[in-house]
PDB file of C-alpha atoms and ligand atoms in Angstrom:
ATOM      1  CA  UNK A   1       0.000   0.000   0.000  1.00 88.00           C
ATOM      2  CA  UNK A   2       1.051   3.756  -0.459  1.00 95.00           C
ATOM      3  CA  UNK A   3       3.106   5.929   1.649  1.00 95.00           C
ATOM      4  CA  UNK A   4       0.433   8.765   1.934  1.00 98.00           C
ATOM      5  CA  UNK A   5       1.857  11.310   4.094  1.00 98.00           C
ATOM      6  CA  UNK A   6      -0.550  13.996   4.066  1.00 98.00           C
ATOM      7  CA  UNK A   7      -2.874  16.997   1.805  1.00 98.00           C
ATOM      8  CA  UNK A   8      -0.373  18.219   0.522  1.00 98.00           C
ATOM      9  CA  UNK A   9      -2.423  20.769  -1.594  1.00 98.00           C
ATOM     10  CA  UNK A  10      -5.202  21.417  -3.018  1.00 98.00           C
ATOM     11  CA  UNK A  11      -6.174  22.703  -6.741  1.00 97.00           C
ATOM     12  CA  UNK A  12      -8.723  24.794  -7.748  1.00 97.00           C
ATOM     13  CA  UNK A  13     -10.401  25.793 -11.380  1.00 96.00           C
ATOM     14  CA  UNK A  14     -11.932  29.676 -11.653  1.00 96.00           C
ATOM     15  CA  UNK A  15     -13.008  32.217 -13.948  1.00 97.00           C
ATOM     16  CA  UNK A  16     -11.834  34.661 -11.939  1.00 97.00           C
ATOM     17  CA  UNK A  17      -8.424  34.384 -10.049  1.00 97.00           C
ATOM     18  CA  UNK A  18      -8.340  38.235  -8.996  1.00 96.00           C
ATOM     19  CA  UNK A  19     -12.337  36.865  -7.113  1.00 97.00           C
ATOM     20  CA  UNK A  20     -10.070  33.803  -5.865  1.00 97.00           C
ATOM     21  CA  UNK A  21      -7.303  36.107  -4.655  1.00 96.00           C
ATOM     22  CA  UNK A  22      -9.466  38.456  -2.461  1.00 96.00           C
ATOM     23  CA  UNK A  23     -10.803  35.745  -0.720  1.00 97.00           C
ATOM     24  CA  UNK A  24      -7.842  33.620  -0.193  1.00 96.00           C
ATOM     25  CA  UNK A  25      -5.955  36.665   1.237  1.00 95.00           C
ATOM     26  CA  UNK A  26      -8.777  38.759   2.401  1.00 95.00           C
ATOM     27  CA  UNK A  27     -10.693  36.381   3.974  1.00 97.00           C
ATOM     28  CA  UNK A  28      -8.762  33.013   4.513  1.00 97.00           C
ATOM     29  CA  UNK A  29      -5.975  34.493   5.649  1.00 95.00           C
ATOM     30  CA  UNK A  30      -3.364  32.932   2.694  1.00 96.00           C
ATOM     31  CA  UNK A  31      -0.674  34.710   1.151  1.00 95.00           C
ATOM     32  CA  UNK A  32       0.654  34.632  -2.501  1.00 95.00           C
ATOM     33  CA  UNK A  33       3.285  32.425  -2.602  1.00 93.00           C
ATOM     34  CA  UNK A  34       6.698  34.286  -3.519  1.00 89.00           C
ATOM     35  CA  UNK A  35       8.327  31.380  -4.647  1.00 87.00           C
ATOM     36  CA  UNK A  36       5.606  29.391  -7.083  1.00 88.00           C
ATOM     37  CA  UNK A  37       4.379  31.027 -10.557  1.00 86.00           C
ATOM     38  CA  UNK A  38       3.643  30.447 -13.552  1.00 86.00           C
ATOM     39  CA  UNK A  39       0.867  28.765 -15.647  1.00 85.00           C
ATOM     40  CA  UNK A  40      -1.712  31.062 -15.818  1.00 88.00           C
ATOM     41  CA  UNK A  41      -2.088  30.070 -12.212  1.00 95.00           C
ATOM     42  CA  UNK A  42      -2.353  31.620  -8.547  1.00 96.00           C
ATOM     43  CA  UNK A  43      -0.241  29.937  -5.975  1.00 97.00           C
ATOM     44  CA  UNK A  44      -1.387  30.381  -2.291  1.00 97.00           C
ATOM     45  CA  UNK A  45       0.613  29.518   0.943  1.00 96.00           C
ATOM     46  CA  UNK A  46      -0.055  28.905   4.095  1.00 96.00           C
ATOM     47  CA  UNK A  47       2.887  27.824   6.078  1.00 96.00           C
ATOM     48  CA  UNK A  48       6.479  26.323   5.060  1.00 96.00           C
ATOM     49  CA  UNK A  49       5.431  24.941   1.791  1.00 97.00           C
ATOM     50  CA  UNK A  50       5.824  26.825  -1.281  1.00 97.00           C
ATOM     51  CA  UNK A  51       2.302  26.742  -1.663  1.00 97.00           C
ATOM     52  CA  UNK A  52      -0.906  24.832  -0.889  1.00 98.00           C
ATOM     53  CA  UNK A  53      -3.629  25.788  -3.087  1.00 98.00           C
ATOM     54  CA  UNK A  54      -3.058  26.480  -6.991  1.00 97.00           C
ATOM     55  CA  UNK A  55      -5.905  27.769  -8.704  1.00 97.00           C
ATOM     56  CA  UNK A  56      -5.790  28.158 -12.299  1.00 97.00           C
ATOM     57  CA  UNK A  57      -7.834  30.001 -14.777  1.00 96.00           C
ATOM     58  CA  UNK A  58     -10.288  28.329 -16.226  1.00 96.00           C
ATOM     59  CA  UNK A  59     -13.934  28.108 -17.939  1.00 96.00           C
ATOM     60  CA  UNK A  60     -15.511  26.952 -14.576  1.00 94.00           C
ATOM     61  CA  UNK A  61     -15.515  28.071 -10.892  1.00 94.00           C
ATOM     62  CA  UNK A  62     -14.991  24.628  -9.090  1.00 94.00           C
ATOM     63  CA  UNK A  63     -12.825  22.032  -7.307  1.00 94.00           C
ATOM     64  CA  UNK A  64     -10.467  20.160  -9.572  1.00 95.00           C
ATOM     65  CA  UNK A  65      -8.279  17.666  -7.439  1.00 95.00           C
ATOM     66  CA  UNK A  66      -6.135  17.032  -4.215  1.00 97.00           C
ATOM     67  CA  UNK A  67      -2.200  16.846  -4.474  1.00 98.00           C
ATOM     68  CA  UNK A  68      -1.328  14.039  -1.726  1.00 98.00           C
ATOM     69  CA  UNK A  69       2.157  13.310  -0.837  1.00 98.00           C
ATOM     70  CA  UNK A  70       4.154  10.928  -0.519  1.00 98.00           C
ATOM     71  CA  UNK A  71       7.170  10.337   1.905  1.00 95.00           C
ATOM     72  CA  UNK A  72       9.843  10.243  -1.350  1.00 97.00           C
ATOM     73  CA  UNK A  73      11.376   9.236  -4.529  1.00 97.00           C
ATOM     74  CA  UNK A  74      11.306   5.384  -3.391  1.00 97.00           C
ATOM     75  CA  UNK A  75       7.466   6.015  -2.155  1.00 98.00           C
ATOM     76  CA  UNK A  76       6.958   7.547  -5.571  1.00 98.00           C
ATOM     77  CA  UNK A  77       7.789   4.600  -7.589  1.00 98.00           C
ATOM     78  CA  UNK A  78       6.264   2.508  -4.909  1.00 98.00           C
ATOM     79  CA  UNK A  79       2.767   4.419  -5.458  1.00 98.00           C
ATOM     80  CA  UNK A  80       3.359   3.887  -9.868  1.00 98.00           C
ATOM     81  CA  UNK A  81       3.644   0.149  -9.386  1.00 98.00           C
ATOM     82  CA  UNK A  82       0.246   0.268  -6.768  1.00 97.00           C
ATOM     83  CA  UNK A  83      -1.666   2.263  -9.519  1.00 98.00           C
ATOM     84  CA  UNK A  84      -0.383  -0.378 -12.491  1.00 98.00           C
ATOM     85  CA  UNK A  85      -1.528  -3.621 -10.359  1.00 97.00           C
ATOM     86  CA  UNK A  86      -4.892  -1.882  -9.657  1.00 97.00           C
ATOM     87  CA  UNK A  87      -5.623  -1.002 -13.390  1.00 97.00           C
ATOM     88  CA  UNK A  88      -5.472   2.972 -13.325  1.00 97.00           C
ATOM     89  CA  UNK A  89      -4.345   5.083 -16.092  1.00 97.00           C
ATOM     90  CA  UNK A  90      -2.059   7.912 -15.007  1.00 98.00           C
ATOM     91  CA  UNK A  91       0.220  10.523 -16.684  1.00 98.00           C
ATOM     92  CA  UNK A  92       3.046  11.881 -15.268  1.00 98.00           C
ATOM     93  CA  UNK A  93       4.215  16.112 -15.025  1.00 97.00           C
ATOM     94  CA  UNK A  94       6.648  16.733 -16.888  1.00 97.00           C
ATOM     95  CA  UNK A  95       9.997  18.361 -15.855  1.00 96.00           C
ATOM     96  CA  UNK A  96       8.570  22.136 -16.945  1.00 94.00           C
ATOM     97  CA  UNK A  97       5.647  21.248 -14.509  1.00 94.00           C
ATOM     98  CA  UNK A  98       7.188  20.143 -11.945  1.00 96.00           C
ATOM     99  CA  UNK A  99       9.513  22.820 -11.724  1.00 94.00           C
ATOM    100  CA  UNK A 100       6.532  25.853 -11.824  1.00 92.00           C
ATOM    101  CA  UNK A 101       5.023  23.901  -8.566  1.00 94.00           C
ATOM    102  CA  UNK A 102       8.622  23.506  -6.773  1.00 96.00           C
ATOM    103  CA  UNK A 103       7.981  19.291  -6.568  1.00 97.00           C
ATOM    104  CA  UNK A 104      10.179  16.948  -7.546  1.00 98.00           C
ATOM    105  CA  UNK A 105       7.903  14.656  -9.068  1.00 98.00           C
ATOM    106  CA  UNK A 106       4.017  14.851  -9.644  1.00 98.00           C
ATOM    107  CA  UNK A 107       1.839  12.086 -11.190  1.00 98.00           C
ATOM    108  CA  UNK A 108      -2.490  12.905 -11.825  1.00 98.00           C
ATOM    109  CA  UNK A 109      -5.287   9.891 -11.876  1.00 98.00           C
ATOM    110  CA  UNK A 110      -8.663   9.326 -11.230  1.00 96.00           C
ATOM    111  CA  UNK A 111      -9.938   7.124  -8.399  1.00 95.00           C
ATOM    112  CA  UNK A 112     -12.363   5.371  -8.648  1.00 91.00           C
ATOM    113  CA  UNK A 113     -15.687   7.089  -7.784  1.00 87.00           C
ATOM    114  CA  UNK A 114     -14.272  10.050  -9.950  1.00 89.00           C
ATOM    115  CA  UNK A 115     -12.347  12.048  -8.054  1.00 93.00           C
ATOM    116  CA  UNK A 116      -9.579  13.442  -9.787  1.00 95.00           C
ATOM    117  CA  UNK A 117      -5.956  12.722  -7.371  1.00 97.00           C
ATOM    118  CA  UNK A 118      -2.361  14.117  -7.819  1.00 98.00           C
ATOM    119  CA  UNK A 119       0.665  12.271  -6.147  1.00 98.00           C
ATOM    120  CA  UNK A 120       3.897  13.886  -5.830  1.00 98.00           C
ATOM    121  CA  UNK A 121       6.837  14.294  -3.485  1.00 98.00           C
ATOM    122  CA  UNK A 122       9.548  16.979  -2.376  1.00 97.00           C
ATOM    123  CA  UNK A 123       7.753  20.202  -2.664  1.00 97.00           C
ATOM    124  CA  UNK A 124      10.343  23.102  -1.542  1.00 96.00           C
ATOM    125  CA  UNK A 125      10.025  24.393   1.378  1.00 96.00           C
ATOM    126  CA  UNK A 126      10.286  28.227   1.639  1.00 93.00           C
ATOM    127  CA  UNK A 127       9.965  29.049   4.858  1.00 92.00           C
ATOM    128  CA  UNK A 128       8.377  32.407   3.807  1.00 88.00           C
ATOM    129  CA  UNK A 129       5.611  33.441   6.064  1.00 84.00           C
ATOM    130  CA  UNK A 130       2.135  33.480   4.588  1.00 83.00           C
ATOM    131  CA  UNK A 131       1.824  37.710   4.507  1.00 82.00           C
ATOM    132  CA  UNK A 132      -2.314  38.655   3.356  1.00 81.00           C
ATOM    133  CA  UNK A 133      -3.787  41.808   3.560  1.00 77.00           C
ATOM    134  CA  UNK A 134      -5.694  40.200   6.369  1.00 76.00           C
ATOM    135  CA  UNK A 135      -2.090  39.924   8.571  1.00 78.00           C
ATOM    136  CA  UNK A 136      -0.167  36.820   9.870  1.00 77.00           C
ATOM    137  CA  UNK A 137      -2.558  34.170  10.071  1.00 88.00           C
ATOM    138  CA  UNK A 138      -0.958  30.932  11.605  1.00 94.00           C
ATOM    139  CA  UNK A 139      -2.123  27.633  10.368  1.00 97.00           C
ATOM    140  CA  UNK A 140      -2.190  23.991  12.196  1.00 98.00           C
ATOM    141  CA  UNK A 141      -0.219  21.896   9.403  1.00 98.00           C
ATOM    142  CA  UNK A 142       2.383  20.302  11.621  1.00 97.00           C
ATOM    143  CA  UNK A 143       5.959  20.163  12.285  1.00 95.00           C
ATOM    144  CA  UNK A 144       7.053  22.134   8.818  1.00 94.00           C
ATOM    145  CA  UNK A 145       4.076  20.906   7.674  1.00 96.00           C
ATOM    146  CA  UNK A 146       4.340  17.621   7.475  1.00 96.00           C
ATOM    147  CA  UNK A 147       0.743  17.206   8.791  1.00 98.00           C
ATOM    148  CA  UNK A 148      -0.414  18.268   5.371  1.00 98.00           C
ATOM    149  CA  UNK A 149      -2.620  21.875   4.615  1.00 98.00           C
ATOM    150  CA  UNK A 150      -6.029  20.896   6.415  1.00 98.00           C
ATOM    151  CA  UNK A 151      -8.375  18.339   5.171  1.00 98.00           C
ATOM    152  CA  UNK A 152     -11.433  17.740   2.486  1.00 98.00           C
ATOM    153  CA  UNK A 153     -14.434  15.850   2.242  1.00 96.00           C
ATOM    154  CA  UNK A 154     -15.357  15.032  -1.256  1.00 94.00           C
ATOM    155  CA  UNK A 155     -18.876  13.233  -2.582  1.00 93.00           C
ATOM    156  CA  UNK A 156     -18.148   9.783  -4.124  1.00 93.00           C
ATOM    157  CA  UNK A 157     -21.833   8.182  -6.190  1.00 90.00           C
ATOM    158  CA  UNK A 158     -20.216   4.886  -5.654  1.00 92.00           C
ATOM    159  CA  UNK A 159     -19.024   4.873  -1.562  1.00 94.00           C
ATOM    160  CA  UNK A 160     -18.199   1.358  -1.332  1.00 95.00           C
ATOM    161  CA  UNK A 161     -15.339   1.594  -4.555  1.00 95.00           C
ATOM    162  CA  UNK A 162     -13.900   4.782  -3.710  1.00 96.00           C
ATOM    163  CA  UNK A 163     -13.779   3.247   0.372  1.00 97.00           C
ATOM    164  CA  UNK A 164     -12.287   0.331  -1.478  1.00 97.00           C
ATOM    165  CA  UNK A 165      -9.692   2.460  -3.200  1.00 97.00           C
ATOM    166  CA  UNK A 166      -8.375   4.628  -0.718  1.00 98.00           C
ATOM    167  CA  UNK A 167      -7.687   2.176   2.004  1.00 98.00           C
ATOM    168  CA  UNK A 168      -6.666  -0.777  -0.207  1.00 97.00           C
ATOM    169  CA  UNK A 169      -4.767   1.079  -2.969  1.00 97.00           C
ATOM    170  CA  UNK A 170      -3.779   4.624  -1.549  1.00 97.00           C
ATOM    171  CA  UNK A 171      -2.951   3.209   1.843  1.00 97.00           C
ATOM    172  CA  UNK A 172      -5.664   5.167   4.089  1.00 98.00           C
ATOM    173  CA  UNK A 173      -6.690   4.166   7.784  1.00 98.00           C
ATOM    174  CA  UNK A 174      -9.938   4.084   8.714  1.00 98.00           C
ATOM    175  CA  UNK A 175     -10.810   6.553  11.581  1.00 98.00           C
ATOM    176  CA  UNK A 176     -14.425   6.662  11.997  1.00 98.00           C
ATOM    177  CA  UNK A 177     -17.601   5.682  10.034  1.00 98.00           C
ATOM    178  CA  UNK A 178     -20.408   8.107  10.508  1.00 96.00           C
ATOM    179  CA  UNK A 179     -23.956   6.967   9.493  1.00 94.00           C
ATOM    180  CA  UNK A 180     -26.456  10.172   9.106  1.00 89.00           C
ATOM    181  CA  UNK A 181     -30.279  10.403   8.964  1.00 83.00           C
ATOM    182  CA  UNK A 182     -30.705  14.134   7.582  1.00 76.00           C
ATOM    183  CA  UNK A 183     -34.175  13.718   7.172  1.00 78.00           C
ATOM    184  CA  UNK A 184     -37.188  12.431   9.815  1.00 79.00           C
ATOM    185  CA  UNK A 185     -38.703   9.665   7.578  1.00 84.00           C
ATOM    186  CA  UNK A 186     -37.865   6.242   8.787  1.00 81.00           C
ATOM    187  CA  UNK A 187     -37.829   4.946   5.420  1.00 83.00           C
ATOM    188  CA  UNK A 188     -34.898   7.353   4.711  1.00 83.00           C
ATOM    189  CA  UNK A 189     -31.951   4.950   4.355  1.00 84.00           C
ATOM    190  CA  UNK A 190     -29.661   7.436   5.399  1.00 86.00           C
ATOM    191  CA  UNK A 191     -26.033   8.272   4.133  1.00 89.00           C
ATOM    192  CA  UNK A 192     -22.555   7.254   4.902  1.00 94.00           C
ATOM    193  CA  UNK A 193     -19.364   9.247   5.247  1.00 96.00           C
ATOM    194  CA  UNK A 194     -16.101   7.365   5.753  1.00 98.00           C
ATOM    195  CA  UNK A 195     -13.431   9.622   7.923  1.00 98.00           C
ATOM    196  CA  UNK A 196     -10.050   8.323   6.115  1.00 98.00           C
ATOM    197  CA  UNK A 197      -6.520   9.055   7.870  1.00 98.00           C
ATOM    198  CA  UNK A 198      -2.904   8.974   6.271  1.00 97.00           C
ATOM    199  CA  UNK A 199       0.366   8.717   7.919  1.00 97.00           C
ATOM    200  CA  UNK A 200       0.245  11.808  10.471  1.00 98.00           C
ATOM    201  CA  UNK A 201      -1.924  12.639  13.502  1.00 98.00           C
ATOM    202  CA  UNK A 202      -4.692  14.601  12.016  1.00 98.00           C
ATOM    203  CA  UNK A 203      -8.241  12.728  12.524  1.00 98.00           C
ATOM    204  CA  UNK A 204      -8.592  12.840   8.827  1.00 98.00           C
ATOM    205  CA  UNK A 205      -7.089  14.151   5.733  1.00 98.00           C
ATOM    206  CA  UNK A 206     -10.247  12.753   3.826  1.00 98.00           C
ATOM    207  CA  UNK A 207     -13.613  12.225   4.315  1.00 98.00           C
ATOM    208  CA  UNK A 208     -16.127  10.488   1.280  1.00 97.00           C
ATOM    209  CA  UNK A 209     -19.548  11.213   1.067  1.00 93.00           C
ATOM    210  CA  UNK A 210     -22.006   9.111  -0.380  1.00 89.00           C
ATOM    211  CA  UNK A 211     -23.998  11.072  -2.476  1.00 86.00           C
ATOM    212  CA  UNK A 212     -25.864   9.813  -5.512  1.00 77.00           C
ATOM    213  CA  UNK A 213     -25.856  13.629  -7.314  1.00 74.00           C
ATOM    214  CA  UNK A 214     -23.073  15.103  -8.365  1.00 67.00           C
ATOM    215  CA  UNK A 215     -21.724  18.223  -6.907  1.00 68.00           C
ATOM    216  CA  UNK A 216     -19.266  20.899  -8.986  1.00 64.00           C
ATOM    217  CA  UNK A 217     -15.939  18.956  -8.606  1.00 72.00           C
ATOM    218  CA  UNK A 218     -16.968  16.527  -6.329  1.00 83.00           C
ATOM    219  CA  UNK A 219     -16.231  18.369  -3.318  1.00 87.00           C
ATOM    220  CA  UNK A 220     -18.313  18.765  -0.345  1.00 89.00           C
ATOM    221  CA  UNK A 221     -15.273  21.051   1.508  1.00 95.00           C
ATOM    222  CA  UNK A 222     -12.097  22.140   2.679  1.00 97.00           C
ATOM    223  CA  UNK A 223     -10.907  22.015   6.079  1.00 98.00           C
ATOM    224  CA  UNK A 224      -8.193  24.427   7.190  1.00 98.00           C
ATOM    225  CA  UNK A 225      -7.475  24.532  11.036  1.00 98.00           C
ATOM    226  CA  UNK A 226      -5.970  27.279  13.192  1.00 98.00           C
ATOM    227  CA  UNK A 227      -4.142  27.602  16.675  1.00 97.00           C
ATOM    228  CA  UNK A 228      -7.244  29.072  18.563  1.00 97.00           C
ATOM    229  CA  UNK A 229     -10.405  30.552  19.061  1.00 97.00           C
ATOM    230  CA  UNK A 230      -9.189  34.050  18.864  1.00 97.00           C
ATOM    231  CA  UNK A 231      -7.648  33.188  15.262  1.00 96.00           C
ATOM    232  CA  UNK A 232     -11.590  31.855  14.590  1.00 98.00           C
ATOM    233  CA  UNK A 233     -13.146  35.172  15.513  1.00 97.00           C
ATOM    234  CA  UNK A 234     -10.824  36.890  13.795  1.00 96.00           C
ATOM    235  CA  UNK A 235     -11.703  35.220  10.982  1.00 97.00           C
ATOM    236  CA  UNK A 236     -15.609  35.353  11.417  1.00 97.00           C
ATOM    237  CA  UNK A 237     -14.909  39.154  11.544  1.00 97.00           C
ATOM    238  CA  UNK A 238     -13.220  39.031   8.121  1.00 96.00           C
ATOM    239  CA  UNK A 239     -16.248  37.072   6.829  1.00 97.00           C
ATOM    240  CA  UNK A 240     -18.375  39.588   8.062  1.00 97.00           C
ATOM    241  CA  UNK A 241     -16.568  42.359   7.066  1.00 97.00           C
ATOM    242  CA  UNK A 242     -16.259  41.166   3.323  1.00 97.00           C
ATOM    243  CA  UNK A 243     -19.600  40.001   2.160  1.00 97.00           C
ATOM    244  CA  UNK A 244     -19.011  35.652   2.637  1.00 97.00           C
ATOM    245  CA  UNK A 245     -21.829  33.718   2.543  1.00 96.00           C
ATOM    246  CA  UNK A 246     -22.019  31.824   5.842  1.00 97.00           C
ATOM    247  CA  UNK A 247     -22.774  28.384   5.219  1.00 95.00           C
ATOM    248  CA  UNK A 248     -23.326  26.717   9.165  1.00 96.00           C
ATOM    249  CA  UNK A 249     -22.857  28.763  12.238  1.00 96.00           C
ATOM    250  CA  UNK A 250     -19.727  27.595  15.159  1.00 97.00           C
ATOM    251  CA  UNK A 251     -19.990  24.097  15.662  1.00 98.00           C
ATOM    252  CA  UNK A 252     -18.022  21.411  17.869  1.00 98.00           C
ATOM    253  CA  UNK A 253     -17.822  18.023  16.018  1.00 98.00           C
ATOM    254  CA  UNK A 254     -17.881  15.134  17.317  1.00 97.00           C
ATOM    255  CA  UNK A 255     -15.331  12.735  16.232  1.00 96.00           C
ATOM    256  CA  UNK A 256     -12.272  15.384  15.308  1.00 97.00           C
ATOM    257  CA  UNK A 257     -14.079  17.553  18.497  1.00 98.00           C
ATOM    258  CA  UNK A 258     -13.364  20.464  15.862  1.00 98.00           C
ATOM    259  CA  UNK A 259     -14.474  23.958  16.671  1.00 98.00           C
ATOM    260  CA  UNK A 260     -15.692  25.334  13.364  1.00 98.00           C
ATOM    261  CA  UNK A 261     -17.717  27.113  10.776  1.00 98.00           C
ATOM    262  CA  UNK A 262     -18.552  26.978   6.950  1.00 97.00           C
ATOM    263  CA  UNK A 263     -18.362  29.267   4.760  1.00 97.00           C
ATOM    264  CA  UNK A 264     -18.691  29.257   0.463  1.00 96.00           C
ATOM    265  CA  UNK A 265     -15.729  29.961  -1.163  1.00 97.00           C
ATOM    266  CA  UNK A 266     -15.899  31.124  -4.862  1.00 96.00           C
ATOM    267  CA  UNK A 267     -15.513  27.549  -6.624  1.00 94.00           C
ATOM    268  CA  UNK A 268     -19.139  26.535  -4.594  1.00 92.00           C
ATOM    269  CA  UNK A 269     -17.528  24.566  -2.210  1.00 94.00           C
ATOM    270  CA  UNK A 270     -17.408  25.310   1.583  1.00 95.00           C
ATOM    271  CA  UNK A 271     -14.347  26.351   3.788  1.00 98.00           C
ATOM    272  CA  UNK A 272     -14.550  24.715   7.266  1.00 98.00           C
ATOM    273  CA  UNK A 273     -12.458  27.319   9.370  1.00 98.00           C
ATOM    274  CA  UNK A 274     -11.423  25.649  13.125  1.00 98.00           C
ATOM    275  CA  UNK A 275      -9.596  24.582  15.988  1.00 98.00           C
ATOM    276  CA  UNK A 276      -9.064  22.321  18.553  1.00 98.00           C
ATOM    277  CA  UNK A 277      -9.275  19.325  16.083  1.00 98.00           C
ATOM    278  CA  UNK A 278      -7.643  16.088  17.720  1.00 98.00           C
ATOM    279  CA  UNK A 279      -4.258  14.544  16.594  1.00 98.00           C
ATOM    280  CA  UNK A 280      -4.239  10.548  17.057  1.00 98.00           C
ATOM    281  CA  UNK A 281      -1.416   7.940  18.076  1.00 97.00           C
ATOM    282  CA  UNK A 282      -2.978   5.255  15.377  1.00 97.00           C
ATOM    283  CA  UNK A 283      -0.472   2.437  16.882  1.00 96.00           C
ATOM    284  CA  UNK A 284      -3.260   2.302  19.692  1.00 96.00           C
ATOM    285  CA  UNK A 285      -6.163   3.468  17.829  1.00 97.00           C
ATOM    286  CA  UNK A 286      -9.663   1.711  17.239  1.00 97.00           C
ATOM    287  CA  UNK A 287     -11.411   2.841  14.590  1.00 97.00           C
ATOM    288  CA  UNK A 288     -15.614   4.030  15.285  1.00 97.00           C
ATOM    289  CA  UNK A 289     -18.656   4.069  14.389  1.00 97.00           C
ATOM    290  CA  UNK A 290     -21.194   7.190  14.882  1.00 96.00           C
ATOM    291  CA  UNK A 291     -24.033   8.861  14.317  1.00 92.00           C
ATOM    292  CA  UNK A 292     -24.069  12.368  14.268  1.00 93.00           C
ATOM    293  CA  UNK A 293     -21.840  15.042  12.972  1.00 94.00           C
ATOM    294  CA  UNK A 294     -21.721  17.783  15.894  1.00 96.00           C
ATOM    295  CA  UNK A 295     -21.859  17.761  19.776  1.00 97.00           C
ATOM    296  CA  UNK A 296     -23.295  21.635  19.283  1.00 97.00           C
ATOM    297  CA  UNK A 297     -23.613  24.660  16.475  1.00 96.00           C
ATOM    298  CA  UNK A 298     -23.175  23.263  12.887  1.00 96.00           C
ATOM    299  CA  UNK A 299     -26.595  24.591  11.944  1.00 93.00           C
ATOM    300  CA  UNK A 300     -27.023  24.880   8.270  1.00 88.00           C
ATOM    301  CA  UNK A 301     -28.006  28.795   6.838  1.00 81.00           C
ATOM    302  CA  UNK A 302     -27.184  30.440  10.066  1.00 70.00           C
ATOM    303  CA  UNK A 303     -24.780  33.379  10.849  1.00 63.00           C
TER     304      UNK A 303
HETATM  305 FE1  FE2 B   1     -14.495  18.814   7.950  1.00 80.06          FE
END
């Protein structure tokens, strides 16, 4: 199985990158990387990485695929021969490529399910601090960032494959399964969400969503966390202050016991924006099962 370390980043498609570039600075608290440019594309950063989140222009505004990483070149070719026994098609970057996003080496697929994946290994490390308009926001990604950018939860029509894929293929853990009833009809069979961990402490880099209609991109959100709750309110002030559609009001989940809130971002998905998520020692970990998302707050179209 792969050597998934962590979200590394995250790519994004939009019609509008100066619209992407007020929010990410404005708003999420991002900088513009000084050390990744180049194809047509804006490079955000949030921490020691070069950058994070790439969005490039495009004909839609929408989520286009996660960047995972692996631990190194060995990992790399490990990951090639895993995708060639399982039957996926790949393509590599080439060397131009890889060079504009400061990796060494960079691979794309599809998993099953649809979701659209990049692998890669040895992104530079800057070590430039993320300056936005909106000051020095400090993210939770680890020791030099090694516990990846945040997390997402994308929507897979077919939960069992893409469940199948990611443990058996990519190499994820299984942290929690999470059965919801979002509607009061006890014929309702309810949906599933699988909580997916890679090789660091965060609770979960992925989450899949079983959803039978398809959603721009595939993704449901983005998860970025921060040290505290001041760095939360700061950024609910931002939101505020510039307009953002508020998606849920503060929440505390239940099985990452993240403090939170949702907001749209201007590709349609959401933004979780948190803290206090838990970090994990998986040597002694059991894996659960639960039933609801959020001890309090999470409420859908509230402020
Ligand atoms: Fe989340």
């Amino acid at each position: 199985m792969m050597d998934i370390r962590a979200l590394g980043y995250v790519v994004v498609e939009s019609t509008d990158l100066g619209r992407w570039e007020h929010f990410a600075t404005r708003v999420a608290g991002l900088g513009v990387s000084p050390s990744a440019s180049g194809e047509n594309a804006l490079f955000l950063k949030m921490d020691d990485y070069a950058w994070r989140i790439r969005v490039v222009q495009g004909a839609e505004d929408r989520y286009l695929c996660a960047g995972w990483e692996l631990a190194g070149p060995q990992a790399f070719a490990d990951a090639i021969r895993e995708l060639d026994a399982a039957g996926i098609m790949w393509r590599r970057a080439d060397a131009g490529q890889c060079a504009a996003r400061r990796v060494q080496e960079m691979l794309a697929f599809t998993a099953p399910g649809g979701l659209a994946c990049e692998l890669f290994h040895g992104m530079v490390l800057d070590y430039l601090p993320p300056v936005s308009a909106a000051g020095s926001t400090q993210f939770v990604t680890g020791y030099h960032g090694n516990m990846g950018l945040g997390h997402i939860a994308a929507a897979t029509p077919d939960l069992a494959a893409s469940h199948r894929f990611f443990t058996q293929v990519m190499g994820f853990g299984q942290t929690d399964y999470l059965h919801l009833h979002m509607s009061p009809d006890p014929a309702d069979p309810g949906q599933g969400l699988h909580f997916l961990h890679c090789n660091n402490p965060r609770h979960h880099s992925l989450a899949l969503f079983e959803s039978a209609t398809p959603m721009p991109g595939n993704l449901v959100h983005l998860m970025f966390e921060v040290p505290d709750i001041d760095a939360v309110g700061a950024f609910m002030d931002r939101v505020h202050a510039h307009g953002v559609q508020i998606a849920t009001n503060l929440g505390r989940h239940t099985n990452d016991r993240m403090v939170s809130l949702y907001v749209v971002t201007p590709a349609g998905f959401m933004l979780e924006f948190g803290y206090d998520g838990v970090q994990i020692d998986w040597s002694t970990y059991l894996p659960t099962r639960s039933s609801t998302t959020s001890h309090w707050g999470h409420r859908w179209g509230q402020g």
